[in-house]
């Protein structure tokens, strides 16, 4: 299990007009690893870029405000990324359907014991890139290629993912269920 000083939580308040900032401020007052930054509303791409600029950790995970991580899974992701020395680690999402049932969001047809290149996945296997919320990224890899999210674009995470896969040489898929999509 990760201790509080083993990870950071960066929250970007993208011009919220409800009471969410008050809630976040209460939590950040209780935990030394939570940092909150506010900006005028610029959209999800700008908020993700702001978070990338502020991140100090070795790995990056993205969490949307209405989702959560399953308990005690992040350490498993980090341990596997360290073991495999990958640039990108993909993991499974659990998706809450409108009827309340839970479905595994992505059932991979990939070998969990294999390291893939992005070129191989895009050109030969036909991977369907999507949300950044189902992947862990090595921060040095993102910095090396200057990867950024576009601003004023819907599905900014798909654009970012294609950039990632264009440059990545070490991508792995895991069967770890970590993300809960509400």
PDB file of C-alpha atoms in Angstrom:
ATOM      1  CA  UNK A   1       0.000   0.000   0.000  1.00  0.00           C
ATOM      2  CA  UNK A   2       1.224   3.499  -0.819  1.00  0.00           C
ATOM      3  CA  UNK A   3       1.882   5.921   2.001  1.00  0.00           C
ATOM      4  CA  UNK A   4       0.688   9.493   1.656  1.00  0.00           C
ATOM      5  CA  UNK A   5       4.201  10.824   1.071  1.00  0.00           C
ATOM      6  CA  UNK A   6       4.763   8.262  -1.746  1.00  0.00           C
ATOM      7  CA  UNK A   7       2.436  10.027  -4.195  1.00  0.00           C
ATOM      8  CA  UNK A   8       0.926  13.384  -5.006  1.00  0.00           C
ATOM      9  CA  UNK A   9      -2.594  14.339  -5.970  1.00  0.00           C
ATOM     10  CA  UNK A  10      -2.854  17.354  -8.227  1.00  0.00           C
ATOM     11  CA  UNK A  11      -6.286  18.859  -8.617  1.00  0.00           C
ATOM     12  CA  UNK A  12      -6.947  21.425 -11.303  1.00  0.00           C
ATOM     13  CA  UNK A  13      -9.994  23.549 -10.653  1.00  0.00           C
ATOM     14  CA  UNK A  14     -10.932  24.569 -14.187  1.00  0.00           C
ATOM     15  CA  UNK A  15     -13.192  27.468 -13.275  1.00  0.00           C
ATOM     16  CA  UNK A  16     -15.808  25.458 -11.406  1.00  0.00           C
ATOM     17  CA  UNK A  17     -18.887  27.394 -10.357  1.00  0.00           C
ATOM     18  CA  UNK A  18     -20.291  24.906  -7.848  1.00  0.00           C
ATOM     19  CA  UNK A  19     -18.981  24.092  -4.361  1.00  0.00           C
ATOM     20  CA  UNK A  20     -16.435  21.516  -5.523  1.00  0.00           C
ATOM     21  CA  UNK A  21     -13.475  23.808  -4.741  1.00  0.00           C
ATOM     22  CA  UNK A  22     -14.664  24.089  -1.123  1.00  0.00           C
ATOM     23  CA  UNK A  23     -14.779  20.288  -0.854  1.00  0.00           C
ATOM     24  CA  UNK A  24     -11.315  19.944  -2.406  1.00  0.00           C
ATOM     25  CA  UNK A  25      -9.880  22.607  -0.114  1.00  0.00           C
ATOM     26  CA  UNK A  26     -11.193  20.736   2.951  1.00  0.00           C
ATOM     27  CA  UNK A  27      -9.459  17.536   1.794  1.00  0.00           C
ATOM     28  CA  UNK A  28      -6.217  19.295   0.889  1.00  0.00           C
ATOM     29  CA  UNK A  29      -6.075  20.852   4.380  1.00  0.00           C
ATOM     30  CA  UNK A  30      -6.032  17.317   5.824  1.00  0.00           C
ATOM     31  CA  UNK A  31      -3.438  15.780   3.468  1.00  0.00           C
ATOM     32  CA  UNK A  32       0.050  17.049   2.676  1.00  0.00           C
ATOM     33  CA  UNK A  33       0.165  15.331  -0.715  1.00  0.00           C
ATOM     34  CA  UNK A  34      -2.824  17.156  -2.246  1.00  0.00           C
ATOM     35  CA  UNK A  35      -2.100  20.298  -4.238  1.00  0.00           C
ATOM     36  CA  UNK A  36      -4.889  22.405  -5.709  1.00  0.00           C
ATOM     37  CA  UNK A  37      -4.509  24.857  -8.592  1.00  0.00           C
ATOM     38  CA  UNK A  38      -7.241  27.056 -10.025  1.00  0.00           C
ATOM     39  CA  UNK A  39      -7.521  28.525 -13.473  1.00  0.00           C
ATOM     40  CA  UNK A  40     -10.247  30.224 -15.481  1.00  0.00           C
ATOM     41  CA  UNK A  41     -12.252  27.675 -17.425  1.00  0.00           C
ATOM     42  CA  UNK A  42     -10.173  26.562 -20.411  1.00  0.00           C
ATOM     43  CA  UNK A  43     -11.394  23.007 -20.867  1.00  0.00           C
ATOM     44  CA  UNK A  44     -10.088  19.556 -20.120  1.00  0.00           C
ATOM     45  CA  UNK A  45      -7.015  19.732 -22.378  1.00  0.00           C
ATOM     46  CA  UNK A  46      -5.713  22.872 -20.679  1.00  0.00           C
ATOM     47  CA  UNK A  47      -6.477  21.440 -17.230  1.00  0.00           C
ATOM     48  CA  UNK A  48      -4.559  18.219 -18.016  1.00  0.00           C
ATOM     49  CA  UNK A  49      -1.598  20.247 -19.341  1.00  0.00           C
ATOM     50  CA  UNK A  50      -1.605  22.358 -16.165  1.00  0.00           C
ATOM     51  CA  UNK A  51      -1.495  19.166 -14.097  1.00  0.00           C
ATOM     52  CA  UNK A  52       1.389  17.804 -16.182  1.00  0.00           C
ATOM     53  CA  UNK A  53       3.306  21.050 -15.614  1.00  0.00           C
ATOM     54  CA  UNK A  54       2.856  20.793 -11.835  1.00  0.00           C
ATOM     55  CA  UNK A  55       3.514  17.048 -11.461  1.00  0.00           C
ATOM     56  CA  UNK A  56       6.736  16.060  -9.703  1.00  0.00           C
ATOM     57  CA  UNK A  57       6.325  12.268  -9.669  1.00  0.00           C
ATOM     58  CA  UNK A  58       7.885   9.597 -11.842  1.00  0.00           C
ATOM     59  CA  UNK A  59       4.524   8.411 -13.178  1.00  0.00           C
ATOM     60  CA  UNK A  60       1.341  10.176 -14.251  1.00  0.00           C
ATOM     61  CA  UNK A  61      -2.246   8.952 -13.890  1.00  0.00           C
ATOM     62  CA  UNK A  62      -5.311  10.902 -14.997  1.00  0.00           C
ATOM     63  CA  UNK A  63      -8.559  10.820 -13.036  1.00  0.00           C
ATOM     64  CA  UNK A  64     -11.743  12.521 -14.173  1.00  0.00           C
ATOM     65  CA  UNK A  65     -13.707  14.321 -11.474  1.00  0.00           C
ATOM     66  CA  UNK A  66     -16.648  11.919 -11.544  1.00  0.00           C
ATOM     67  CA  UNK A  67     -14.598   8.687 -11.440  1.00  0.00           C
ATOM     68  CA  UNK A  68     -12.372   6.903  -8.912  1.00  0.00           C
ATOM     69  CA  UNK A  69      -9.565   4.392  -8.547  1.00  0.00           C
ATOM     70  CA  UNK A  70     -10.331   1.019  -7.088  1.00  0.00           C
ATOM     71  CA  UNK A  71      -8.782   0.621  -3.621  1.00  0.00           C
ATOM     72  CA  UNK A  72      -5.175  -0.520  -3.301  1.00  0.00           C
ATOM     73  CA  UNK A  73      -4.493  -0.773  -7.043  1.00  0.00           C
ATOM     74  CA  UNK A  74      -2.147   2.135  -7.785  1.00  0.00           C
ATOM     75  CA  UNK A  75       0.810   0.507  -6.034  1.00  0.00           C
ATOM     76  CA  UNK A  76       0.305  -2.594  -8.190  1.00  0.00           C
ATOM     77  CA  UNK A  77       0.404  -0.433 -11.312  1.00  0.00           C
ATOM     78  CA  UNK A  78       3.576   1.342 -10.235  1.00  0.00           C
ATOM     79  CA  UNK A  79       5.252  -1.922  -9.225  1.00  0.00           C
ATOM     80  CA  UNK A  80       4.474  -3.465 -12.613  1.00  0.00           C
ATOM     81  CA  UNK A  81       5.672  -0.366 -14.483  1.00  0.00           C
ATOM     82  CA  UNK A  82       8.935  -0.506 -12.522  1.00  0.00           C
ATOM     83  CA  UNK A  83       9.365  -4.218 -13.164  1.00  0.00           C
ATOM     84  CA  UNK A  84       8.740  -3.883 -16.923  1.00  0.00           C
ATOM     85  CA  UNK A  85      10.420  -0.474 -17.288  1.00  0.00           C
ATOM     86  CA  UNK A  86       7.632   0.586 -19.644  1.00  0.00           C
ATOM     87  CA  UNK A  87       6.682   4.015 -20.901  1.00  0.00           C
ATOM     88  CA  UNK A  88       2.950   3.236 -20.869  1.00  0.00           C
ATOM     89  CA  UNK A  89       1.029   0.695 -18.817  1.00  0.00           C
ATOM     90  CA  UNK A  90      -2.600   0.059 -19.768  1.00  0.00           C
ATOM     91  CA  UNK A  91      -4.987  -1.336 -17.175  1.00  0.00           C
ATOM     92  CA  UNK A  92      -8.621  -2.327 -16.997  1.00  0.00           C
ATOM     93  CA  UNK A  93     -11.573  -0.085 -16.219  1.00  0.00           C
ATOM     94  CA  UNK A  94     -14.776  -1.081 -14.550  1.00  0.00           C
ATOM     95  CA  UNK A  95     -17.704   0.802 -16.030  1.00  0.00           C
ATOM     96  CA  UNK A  96     -20.919   1.477 -14.167  1.00  0.00           C
ATOM     97  CA  UNK A  97     -23.770   1.097 -16.631  1.00  0.00           C
ATOM     98  CA  UNK A  98     -27.025   3.096 -16.415  1.00  0.00           C
ATOM     99  CA  UNK A  99     -28.801   0.093 -14.851  1.00  0.00           C
ATOM    100  CA  UNK A 100     -26.195  -0.039 -12.047  1.00  0.00           C
ATOM    101  CA  UNK A 101     -24.437  -3.167 -13.316  1.00  0.00           C
ATOM    102  CA  UNK A 102     -20.658  -3.196 -13.656  1.00  0.00           C
ATOM    103  CA  UNK A 103     -18.886  -4.153 -16.864  1.00  0.00           C
ATOM    104  CA  UNK A 104     -15.167  -4.456 -17.552  1.00  0.00           C
ATOM    105  CA  UNK A 105     -14.652  -1.589 -19.964  1.00  0.00           C
ATOM    106  CA  UNK A 106     -11.844  -2.978 -22.065  1.00  0.00           C
ATOM    107  CA  UNK A 107     -11.261  -6.666 -22.535  1.00  0.00           C
ATOM    108  CA  UNK A 108      -7.825  -6.789 -24.058  1.00  0.00           C
ATOM    109  CA  UNK A 109      -6.836  -9.190 -26.726  1.00  0.00           C
ATOM    110  CA  UNK A 110      -3.229  -8.436 -25.910  1.00  0.00           C
ATOM    111  CA  UNK A 111      -0.601 -10.602 -24.293  1.00  0.00           C
ATOM    112  CA  UNK A 112      -0.163  -9.402 -20.709  1.00  0.00           C
ATOM    113  CA  UNK A 113       3.415 -10.711 -20.647  1.00  0.00           C
ATOM    114  CA  UNK A 114       4.584  -8.922 -23.773  1.00  0.00           C
ATOM    115  CA  UNK A 115       6.081  -5.496 -24.410  1.00  0.00           C
ATOM    116  CA  UNK A 116       4.680  -3.766 -27.499  1.00  0.00           C
ATOM    117  CA  UNK A 117       5.831  -0.765 -29.475  1.00  0.00           C
ATOM    118  CA  UNK A 118       3.349   1.935 -30.315  1.00  0.00           C
ATOM    119  CA  UNK A 119       4.082   1.513 -34.011  1.00  0.00           C
ATOM    120  CA  UNK A 120       3.282  -2.196 -33.808  1.00  0.00           C
ATOM    121  CA  UNK A 121       0.014  -1.517 -31.986  1.00  0.00           C
ATOM    122  CA  UNK A 122      -1.118   1.241 -34.344  1.00  0.00           C
ATOM    123  CA  UNK A 123      -0.038  -0.221 -37.678  1.00  0.00           C
ATOM    124  CA  UNK A 124      -0.185  -3.972 -37.321  1.00  0.00           C
ATOM    125  CA  UNK A 125      -2.521  -4.825 -34.466  1.00  0.00           C
ATOM    126  CA  UNK A 126      -4.976  -1.974 -34.926  1.00  0.00           C
ATOM    127  CA  UNK A 127      -5.222  -0.842 -31.324  1.00  0.00           C
ATOM    128  CA  UNK A 128      -8.101   1.503 -30.625  1.00  0.00           C
ATOM    129  CA  UNK A 129      -6.671   4.309 -28.517  1.00  0.00           C
ATOM    130  CA  UNK A 130      -9.039   6.133 -26.258  1.00  0.00           C
ATOM    131  CA  UNK A 131      -9.176   7.606 -22.824  1.00  0.00           C
ATOM    132  CA  UNK A 132      -5.985   8.489 -20.995  1.00  0.00           C
ATOM    133  CA  UNK A 133      -7.697   7.365 -17.791  1.00  0.00           C
ATOM    134  CA  UNK A 134      -6.867   3.707 -18.461  1.00  0.00           C
ATOM    135  CA  UNK A 135      -3.100   4.209 -18.672  1.00  0.00           C
ATOM    136  CA  UNK A 136      -0.145   5.042 -16.458  1.00  0.00           C
ATOM    137  CA  UNK A 137       2.566   7.127 -18.142  1.00  0.00           C
ATOM    138  CA  UNK A 138       6.238   7.553 -17.319  1.00  0.00           C
ATOM    139  CA  UNK A 139       6.625  11.321 -16.888  1.00  0.00           C
ATOM    140  CA  UNK A 140      10.129  11.399 -18.402  1.00  0.00           C
ATOM    141  CA  UNK A 141       8.683   9.865 -21.587  1.00  0.00           C
ATOM    142  CA  UNK A 142       6.019  12.605 -21.807  1.00  0.00           C
ATOM    143  CA  UNK A 143       8.681  15.281 -21.271  1.00  0.00           C
ATOM    144  CA  UNK A 144      11.132  13.713 -23.740  1.00  0.00           C
ATOM    145  CA  UNK A 145       8.660  14.113 -26.592  1.00  0.00           C
ATOM    146  CA  UNK A 146       6.953  17.279 -25.343  1.00  0.00           C
ATOM    147  CA  UNK A 147       3.556  15.602 -25.377  1.00  0.00           C
ATOM    148  CA  UNK A 148       0.642  17.916 -24.663  1.00  0.00           C
ATOM    149  CA  UNK A 149      -3.129  17.891 -24.828  1.00  0.00           C
ATOM    150  CA  UNK A 150      -4.771  20.122 -27.432  1.00  0.00           C
ATOM    151  CA  UNK A 151      -6.936  22.959 -26.176  1.00  0.00           C
ATOM    152  CA  UNK A 152     -10.441  23.592 -27.528  1.00  0.00           C
ATOM    153  CA  UNK A 153     -10.828  20.087 -28.927  1.00  0.00           C
ATOM    154  CA  UNK A 154     -13.291  17.386 -28.002  1.00  0.00           C
ATOM    155  CA  UNK A 155     -11.701  14.017 -27.252  1.00  0.00           C
ATOM    156  CA  UNK A 156      -8.370  15.652 -26.436  1.00  0.00           C
ATOM    157  CA  UNK A 157      -7.280  12.402 -24.807  1.00  0.00           C
ATOM    158  CA  UNK A 158      -7.568  10.469 -28.080  1.00  0.00           C
ATOM    159  CA  UNK A 159      -5.296  13.033 -29.751  1.00  0.00           C
ATOM    160  CA  UNK A 160      -2.830  12.743 -26.849  1.00  0.00           C
ATOM    161  CA  UNK A 161      -2.940   8.945 -27.013  1.00  0.00           C
ATOM    162  CA  UNK A 162      -2.046   8.919 -30.702  1.00  0.00           C
ATOM    163  CA  UNK A 163       0.957  11.106 -29.906  1.00  0.00           C
ATOM    164  CA  UNK A 164       1.953   8.682 -27.154  1.00  0.00           C
ATOM    165  CA  UNK A 165       1.650   5.605 -29.366  1.00  0.00           C
ATOM    166  CA  UNK A 166       3.567   7.306 -32.188  1.00  0.00           C
ATOM    167  CA  UNK A 167       6.611   7.684 -29.931  1.00  0.00           C
ATOM    168  CA  UNK A 168       6.388   4.816 -27.436  1.00  0.00           C
ATOM    169  CA  UNK A 169       8.586   1.746 -27.736  1.00  0.00           C
ATOM    170  CA  UNK A 170       7.597   0.058 -24.454  1.00  0.00           C
ATOM    171  CA  UNK A 171       3.858  -0.355 -23.905  1.00  0.00           C
ATOM    172  CA  UNK A 172       2.365  -3.100 -21.781  1.00  0.00           C
ATOM    173  CA  UNK A 173      -1.164  -4.248 -21.014  1.00  0.00           C
ATOM    174  CA  UNK A 174      -2.119  -5.527 -17.600  1.00  0.00           C
ATOM    175  CA  UNK A 175      -5.103  -7.372 -16.228  1.00  0.00           C
ATOM    176  CA  UNK A 176      -5.185  -5.111 -13.168  1.00  0.00           C
ATOM    177  CA  UNK A 177      -8.643  -3.595 -12.604  1.00  0.00           C
ATOM    178  CA  UNK A 178      -7.852  -0.108 -11.321  1.00  0.00           C
ATOM    179  CA  UNK A 179     -10.182   2.580 -12.672  1.00  0.00           C
ATOM    180  CA  UNK A 180     -13.874   2.913 -11.890  1.00  0.00           C
ATOM    181  CA  UNK A 181     -15.831   4.860 -14.505  1.00  0.00           C
ATOM    182  CA  UNK A 182     -19.108   6.201 -13.080  1.00  0.00           C
TER     183      UNK A 182
END
